[in-house]
Short mmCIF file of C-alpha atoms in Angstrom, two decimals:
data_model
loop_
_atom_site.label_atom_id
_atom_site.label_comp_id
_atom_site.label_asym_id
_atom_site.label_seq_id
_atom_site.Cartn_x
_atom_site.Cartn_y
_atom_site.Cartn_z
CA MET J 3 20.01 10.99 -31.04
CA LYS J 4 18.23 8.38 -33.10
CA ARG J 5 15.52 6.57 -31.19
CA HIS J 6 14.86 2.91 -31.99
CA ASN J 7 11.19 2.33 -31.31
CA ASN J 8 10.66 -1.12 -29.83
CA SER J 9 6.90 -0.62 -29.69
CA ASN J 10 4.36 -0.90 -32.47
CA SER J 11 3.79 2.73 -33.45
CA SER J 12 0.35 1.91 -34.80
CA GLY J 13 -0.70 0.92 -31.30
CA GLN J 14 -2.43 -2.23 -32.46
CA ASN J 15 -0.30 -4.55 -30.29
CA SER J 16 -0.60 -2.26 -27.31
CA LEU J 17 -4.35 -2.42 -26.87
CA ASN J 18 -4.16 -4.29 -23.59
CA THR J 19 -7.54 -3.12 -22.34
CA LEU J 20 -8.99 -3.10 -25.83
CA VAL J 21 -8.82 -6.66 -27.10
CA GLN J 22 -9.69 -7.32 -30.72
CA LYS J 23 -11.28 -10.68 -31.46
CA GLY J 24 -9.31 -12.67 -34.04
CA THR J 25 -10.90 -12.90 -37.50
CA ALA J 26 -14.03 -11.04 -36.43
CA ILE J 27 -12.28 -7.80 -37.38
CA MET J 28 -12.04 -8.93 -40.99
CA ASN J 29 -15.65 -10.04 -41.47
CA ASN J 30 -17.79 -8.27 -38.91
CA PRO J 31 -15.80 -5.71 -36.88
CA VAL J 32 -16.15 -6.39 -33.19
CA VAL J 33 -14.01 -5.15 -30.31
CA VAL J 34 -14.10 -6.07 -26.66
CA VAL J 35 -13.64 -3.17 -24.25
CA ARG J 36 -13.02 -3.36 -20.53
CA GLY J 37 -13.92 -0.87 -17.85
CA GLU J 38 -16.65 1.70 -17.52
CA GLY J 39 -15.08 4.11 -20.01
CA THR J 40 -14.69 7.89 -19.80
CA ASP J 41 -17.71 10.13 -20.25
CA MET J 42 -17.08 12.07 -23.47
CA ASN J 43 -19.37 14.85 -22.26
CA ASN J 44 -16.86 15.58 -19.50
CA LYS J 45 -14.75 18.03 -21.47
CA LYS J 46 -12.64 18.96 -18.45
CA ALA J 47 -11.58 15.33 -18.00
CA LEU J 48 -10.78 14.97 -21.71
CA LYS J 49 -8.66 18.11 -21.75
CA GLY J 50 -6.92 16.92 -18.58
CA ARG J 51 -6.07 13.65 -20.33
CA ALA J 52 -4.72 15.57 -23.32
CA LYS J 53 -2.50 17.67 -21.04
CA LYS J 54 -1.15 14.56 -19.29
CA LYS J 55 -0.50 12.86 -22.63
CA ILE J 56 1.49 15.86 -23.91
CA ILE J 57 3.63 16.01 -20.76
CA THR J 58 4.16 12.25 -20.70
CA ASN J 59 5.23 12.09 -24.36
CA LYS J 60 7.76 14.88 -23.90
CA LEU J 61 9.20 13.28 -20.78
CA MET J 62 9.40 9.84 -22.34
CA LEU J 63 11.31 11.03 -25.42
CA ALA J 64 13.88 12.70 -23.16
CA LEU J 65 14.11 9.60 -20.94
CA ILE J 66 14.46 7.34 -23.98
CA ASP J 67 17.43 9.36 -25.23
CA LEU J 68 19.03 9.18 -21.79
CA ALA J 69 18.41 5.44 -21.38
CA TYR J 70 19.90 4.75 -24.83
CA LYS J 71 22.96 6.78 -23.90
CA ILE J 72 23.38 4.77 -20.70
CA GLY J 73 22.64 1.46 -22.42
CA ASP J 74 19.59 0.65 -20.30
CA LYS J 75 17.56 -1.36 -22.84
CA ILE J 76 14.97 -2.49 -20.28
CA SER J 77 14.06 1.09 -19.41
CA VAL J 78 14.03 2.09 -23.07
CA LYS J 79 11.33 -0.51 -23.71
CA ALA J 80 9.30 0.64 -20.71
CA PHE J 81 9.57 4.31 -21.72
CA TRP J 82 8.43 3.51 -25.29
CA ASN J 83 5.50 1.56 -23.83
CA THR J 84 4.45 4.64 -21.89
CA TYR J 85 5.00 6.89 -24.91
CA HIS J 86 2.39 4.82 -26.76
CA CYS J 87 -0.03 4.74 -23.83
CA GLN J 88 -3.48 5.83 -25.02
CA ASN J 89 -2.32 6.19 -28.63
CA ARG J 90 -5.46 4.42 -29.79
CA LEU J 91 -8.91 5.01 -28.34
CA ILE J 92 -12.35 3.62 -29.10
CA SER J 93 -15.59 5.47 -28.48
CA SER J 94 -19.16 4.22 -28.40
CA GLU J 95 -22.34 5.72 -26.97
CA ASN J 96 -20.43 8.71 -25.55
CA LYS J 97 -17.96 6.49 -23.72
CA LEU J 98 -14.23 6.45 -24.43
CA TYR J 99 -12.05 3.34 -23.96
CA GLY J 100 -8.32 2.82 -24.29
CA LYS J 101 -5.23 0.93 -23.22
CA TYR J 102 -3.18 1.89 -20.17
CA CYS J 103 0.52 1.08 -19.93
CA LYS J 104 0.26 0.97 -16.09
CA ASN J 105 3.81 2.24 -15.69
CA ARG J 106 4.29 4.33 -12.56
CA PHE J 107 6.03 7.13 -14.49
CA CYS J 108 3.01 7.63 -16.78
CA THR J 109 0.99 10.69 -15.75
CA VAL J 110 -2.12 9.35 -17.51
CA CYS J 111 -2.01 5.99 -15.71
CA ASN J 112 -1.19 7.62 -12.39
CA SER J 113 -4.44 9.56 -12.51
CA ILE J 114 -6.35 6.30 -13.09
CA ARG J 115 -4.42 4.55 -10.32
CA LYS J 116 -5.16 7.42 -7.92
CA ALA J 117 -8.90 7.11 -8.53
CA GLU J 118 -8.77 3.34 -7.96
CA MET J 119 -6.79 3.68 -4.73
CA ILE J 120 -9.14 6.34 -3.37
CA HIS J 121 -12.12 4.10 -4.12
CA LYS J 122 -10.41 1.17 -2.42
CA TYR J 123 -8.92 2.77 0.69
CA LEU J 124 -11.02 5.83 1.53
CA PRO J 125 -13.80 3.67 3.08
CA VAL J 126 -11.14 2.06 5.31
CA LEU J 127 -9.69 5.42 6.31
CA LYS J 128 -13.15 6.73 7.20
CA THR J 129 -13.49 4.04 9.88
CA TRP J 130 -10.45 5.40 11.76
CA GLU J 131 -11.66 7.84 14.40
CA GLN J 132 -8.66 10.20 14.47
CA PRO J 133 -5.89 9.20 12.07
CA TYR J 134 -2.58 11.05 11.91
CA PHE J 135 -0.45 12.09 8.95
CA VAL J 136 3.30 11.52 9.42
CA VAL J 137 6.39 12.35 7.36
CA LEU J 138 9.54 10.33 8.06
CA THR J 139 12.76 11.50 6.50
CA VAL J 140 16.54 11.16 6.64
CA ARG J 141 19.44 13.32 5.54
CA SER J 142 19.71 13.90 1.81
CA CYS J 143 22.22 11.85 -0.14
CA SER J 144 24.24 12.00 -3.36
CA LYS J 145 23.39 10.20 -6.59
CA SER J 146 25.95 7.50 -5.81
CA SER J 147 24.27 6.74 -2.47
CA LEU J 148 20.65 6.89 -3.65
CA LEU J 149 20.06 3.16 -4.19
CA LYS J 150 21.51 2.35 -0.78
CA ALA J 151 19.53 5.15 0.91
CA VAL J 152 16.18 4.07 -0.55
CA LYS J 153 16.80 0.47 0.47
CA ALA J 154 17.68 1.58 4.01
CA VAL J 155 14.55 3.76 4.34
CA ILE J 156 12.31 0.88 3.27
CA LYS J 157 14.11 -1.56 5.56
CA ALA J 158 13.92 0.75 8.60
CA PHE J 159 10.17 1.15 8.23
CA ARG J 160 9.65 -2.60 7.88
CA LEU J 161 11.72 -3.23 11.02
CA ILE J 162 9.49 -0.92 13.05
CA VAL J 163 6.22 -2.38 11.75
CA ASP J 164 7.44 -5.97 12.20
CA LYS J 165 8.66 -5.25 15.73
CA TYR J 166 5.25 -4.02 16.88
CA ARG J 167 3.37 -6.71 14.98
CA LYS J 168 5.33 -9.38 16.88
CA ARG J 169 4.75 -7.56 20.18
CA SER J 170 1.03 -7.45 19.47
CA GLN J 171 0.96 -11.16 18.69
CA ARG J 172 2.49 -11.77 22.13
CA GLY J 173 -0.15 -9.58 23.77
CA ARG J 174 2.28 -6.78 24.60
CA GLY J 175 0.64 -3.80 22.91
CA PHE J 176 -0.66 -2.48 19.60
CA GLN J 177 0.50 -3.15 16.07
CA PHE J 178 0.83 -0.35 13.56
CA VAL J 179 -2.10 0.05 11.19
CA GLY J 180 -1.89 2.44 8.29
CA LEU J 181 -0.98 3.43 4.75
CA LYS J 182 2.37 4.61 3.46
CA SER J 183 4.15 5.75 0.33
CA ILE J 184 7.74 6.52 -0.53
CA GLU J 185 8.77 9.62 -2.42
CA CYS J 186 12.12 11.05 -3.44
CA ASN J 187 12.88 14.67 -4.28
CA PHE J 188 15.86 16.17 -6.09
CA ASN J 189 17.58 19.39 -5.04
CA PRO J 190 19.20 20.89 -8.16
CA GLN J 191 21.30 23.39 -6.18
CA ARG J 192 22.84 20.81 -3.88
CA LEU J 193 22.66 17.92 -6.38
CA SER J 194 21.16 15.81 -3.63
CA TYR J 195 18.27 13.38 -3.23
CA ASN J 196 15.87 13.04 -0.31
CA PRO J 197 13.96 9.73 -0.03
CA HIS J 198 11.21 10.00 2.57
CA LEU J 199 7.94 8.35 3.64
CA HIS J 200 4.42 9.72 3.87
CA VAL J 201 2.35 7.71 6.33
CA ILE J 202 -1.19 7.74 7.70
CA VAL J 203 -1.67 5.78 10.95
CA GLN J 204 -4.79 5.12 13.01
CA ASN J 205 -4.15 7.47 15.93
CA GLU J 206 -1.82 9.89 17.70
CA GLU J 207 -0.12 7.22 19.83
CA MET J 208 0.94 5.35 16.70
CA ALA J 209 2.21 8.57 15.12
CA LYS J 210 4.35 9.51 18.14
CA THR J 211 5.68 5.97 18.54
CA LEU J 212 6.52 5.71 14.85
CA ILE J 213 8.61 8.89 14.97
CA LYS J 214 10.30 7.78 18.21
CA GLU J 215 11.29 4.43 16.71
CA TRP J 216 12.42 6.08 13.47
CA LEU J 217 14.75 8.43 15.34
CA ALA J 218 16.12 5.55 17.40
CA ILE J 219 17.07 3.63 14.26
CA TRP J 220 18.61 6.52 12.35
CA THR J 221 20.13 8.50 15.27
CA ARG J 222 21.17 12.14 14.99
CA ARG J 223 23.95 11.20 12.60
CA TYR J 224 21.46 10.56 9.79
CA THR J 225 18.39 12.59 10.74
CA SER J 226 16.95 14.90 13.39
CA PRO J 227 13.69 15.25 15.36
CA SER J 228 12.93 18.57 13.66
CA ALA J 229 12.96 16.89 10.23
CA GLN J 230 10.04 14.61 11.15
CA PHE J 231 6.45 15.81 10.99
CA MET J 232 3.03 14.77 12.30
CA ARG J 233 -0.45 16.27 12.43
CA PRO J 234 -4.07 15.11 12.76
CA VAL J 235 -5.79 14.19 9.52
CA GLU J 236 -8.46 16.86 9.00
CA ASN J 237 -9.56 15.93 5.49
CA LYS J 238 -9.29 12.17 4.95
CA GLU J 239 -9.67 12.21 1.17
CA ARG J 240 -7.18 15.05 0.73
CA ASP J 241 -4.52 13.37 2.88
CA LEU J 242 -5.10 10.01 1.19
CA ILE J 243 -4.47 11.72 -2.15
CA GLU J 244 -1.28 13.18 -0.64
CA ILE J 245 0.23 9.71 -0.26
CA ILE J 246 -1.20 8.27 -3.49
CA LYS J 247 0.93 10.21 -5.90
CA TYR J 248 4.03 10.20 -8.02
CA GLU J 249 7.30 8.85 -6.68
CA SER J 250 8.90 12.23 -7.36
CA LYS J 251 7.84 15.76 -8.17
CA ILE J 252 8.31 15.97 -11.93
CA ILE J 253 8.56 19.77 -12.10
CA ARG J 254 11.00 21.42 -9.68
CA GLU J 255 12.15 24.89 -8.75
CA TYR J 256 15.88 25.44 -9.09
CA ASP J 257 15.82 27.62 -5.99
CA VAL J 258 14.24 24.96 -3.75
CA ASP J 259 15.13 26.83 -0.57
CA LYS J 260 13.69 30.08 -2.01
CA LYS J 261 16.77 32.12 -1.09
CA SER J 262 16.93 34.04 -4.36
CA LYS J 263 14.74 37.10 -4.94
CA LEU J 264 14.90 36.54 -8.68
CA LYS J 265 12.08 34.76 -10.49
CA ILE J 266 13.72 31.55 -11.69
CA PRO J 267 11.70 29.33 -14.06
CA TYR J 268 10.61 25.85 -13.08
CA LYS J 269 12.45 22.99 -14.74
CA ILE J 270 12.20 19.27 -15.35
CA TYR J 271 15.42 17.46 -14.41
CA ILE J 272 15.34 14.37 -16.59
CA ALA J 273 18.57 12.69 -15.43
CA ALA J 274 17.53 13.10 -11.78
CA LEU J 275 14.07 11.69 -12.54
CA TYR J 276 15.68 8.69 -14.21
CA ASN J 277 17.85 8.07 -11.16
CA ILE J 278 14.80 8.21 -8.89
CA PHE J 279 12.77 5.87 -11.12
CA ILE J 280 15.62 3.33 -11.09
CA ALA J 281 16.16 3.59 -7.32
CA LEU J 282 12.47 3.07 -6.52
CA LYS J 283 11.81 0.43 -9.21
CA PRO J 284 12.11 -2.64 -6.89
CA TYR J 285 9.64 -1.28 -4.33
CA ARG J 286 5.94 -0.58 -3.98
CA ILE J 287 5.36 3.16 -4.02
CA PHE J 288 2.11 2.83 -2.06
CA ASP J 289 1.24 0.10 0.41
CA ARG J 290 -0.87 -0.78 3.45
CA PHE J 291 0.23 -2.33 6.74
CA GLY J 292 -1.56 -3.88 9.71
CA PHE J 293 -4.83 -4.70 7.93
CA ASP J 294 -6.07 -6.89 5.09
CA ARG J 295 -6.43 -5.60 1.57
CA PRO J 296 -10.01 -4.40 0.96
CA LYS J 297 -12.06 -6.73 -1.23
CA LYS J 298 -13.17 -5.44 -4.60
CA ASP J 299 -16.86 -4.70 -4.61
CA LYS J 300 -18.93 -6.04 -7.47
CA VAL J 301 -19.86 -2.56 -8.69
CA TYR J 302 -16.22 -1.59 -9.21
CA GLN J 303 -15.04 -4.79 -10.84
CA LYS J 304 -13.84 -4.28 -14.40
CA LEU J 305 -16.65 -4.66 -16.89
CA GLU J 306 -16.26 -6.26 -20.29
CA LYS J 307 -18.50 -5.92 -23.32
CA GLU J 308 -18.45 -6.28 -27.09
CA LEU J 309 -18.91 -3.35 -29.46
CA ASP J 310 -19.77 -3.55 -33.14
CA GLN J 311 -20.56 0.17 -33.55
CA PHE J 312 -17.67 2.41 -32.58
CA GLN J 313 -15.27 5.17 -33.63
CA ASN J 314 -11.50 4.89 -33.84
CA TRP J 315 -9.31 7.69 -32.49
CA LYS J 316 -5.56 7.97 -33.12
CA TYR J 317 -3.22 10.26 -31.21
CA GLU J 318 -1.29 12.64 -33.46
CA PRO J 319 1.69 14.19 -31.62
CA ASP J 320 1.99 17.17 -33.99
CA LYS J 321 -1.64 18.12 -33.25
CA MET J 322 -1.32 17.15 -29.57
CA ASP J 323 -4.75 15.56 -29.74
CA TRP J 324 -6.60 12.44 -30.79
CA VAL J 325 -8.14 12.50 -34.26
CA GLU J 326 -11.06 10.37 -35.43
CA VAL J 327 -9.62 8.15 -38.17
CA ALA J 328 -12.56 8.42 -40.58
CA THR J 329 -13.57 12.06 -40.15
CA GLY J 330 -10.46 13.87 -38.91
CA GLU J 331 -12.42 15.33 -35.99
CA ALA J 332 -10.32 16.38 -32.99
CA LEU J 333 -11.29 14.80 -29.68
CA THR J 334 -10.45 17.42 -27.05
CA ASP J 335 -9.43 20.66 -28.81
CA TYR J 336 -6.98 21.17 -25.95
CA VAL J 337 -4.77 24.24 -26.30
CA VAL J 338 -1.44 24.08 -24.47
CA PRO J 339 -0.96 27.11 -22.18
CA PRO J 340 2.08 29.23 -23.13
CA GLU J 341 3.82 28.60 -19.79
CA LEU J 342 3.51 24.83 -20.18
CA GLN J 343 4.71 24.98 -23.78
CA GLU J 344 7.71 27.04 -22.67
CA LEU J 345 8.50 24.52 -19.93
CA LEU J 346 8.35 21.54 -22.28
CA ASP J 347 10.24 23.25 -25.11
CA ASN J 348 12.99 25.04 -23.23
CA ASN J 349 13.16 24.00 -19.58
CA ILE J 350 13.94 20.29 -19.63
CA ASP J 351 17.39 19.90 -18.12
CA LYS J 352 19.14 16.70 -19.26
CA GLU J 353 22.39 17.17 -17.37
CA LEU J 354 21.90 17.93 -13.65
CA GLN J 355 21.70 14.86 -11.44
#
């Protein structure tokens, strides 16, 4: 299918975090970069970025074809924006700078977002003496019911938090304090979707009460006590990372229930991913409740500086790497593992949903 690229393939208009200063480029090249930049001596980080870029590009091209077929022009534009994420990079004094699309389905931007959220919320989590990790879920639903199910899950959680906040304001008990994220998985055997919440609350009492209220709202018709889960948080950073993640697992096993003894390859179910992205689009994937947003410290605020000595790097999809424009030097020398190449070339399913 022909793809109509709504983005500037050169990447010049997409340099959101790399702002070029008007006519200065013509006379005396100067660029303004924001952020601390990536250490170019950290080869592991560079190769990790290359891997994420390869996966993201492959996913976006498949999603673009699907969105065109459906007639979803808004998503087409967003997918192209992500496809061009990090297409142009600038380096200076062993630091690498680039533009981020900030779309939640971009694997490159998600890694940046995860680091920012850990920096922001881990200090808060460390002040909680014995927090608990909770999973709240409901019965899986069909594609046709997904939008309604996601909306209901979000609404049910808000009802519980608001109920206890109002009680606390009247002096009748605690209010819930915690962090939560919504995720949705796809079961390719059952063709079903399971929206669910990952939550960290301050203590065991909150965890037990949250599950009790959740079951009261949904009743046994739509969920069961055995489907809910809670445990003490043993590693605060690890469990924080658990809820600061993608809205869906991108790579899935076909045999999710592991009933088959055969070795079945992992797949990427593009149509199902699209459905999940659309269903979760109106909502925050990650959010806090019961406490104020942490203030940005001065050290972590985005820096801005001018550069007049720098190198330009352009991403070349056929080489799966960034190449220095003047010298042709490759940035990462990342080699795609055979199993990943096989997944991206032959195991992207565009039909199941």
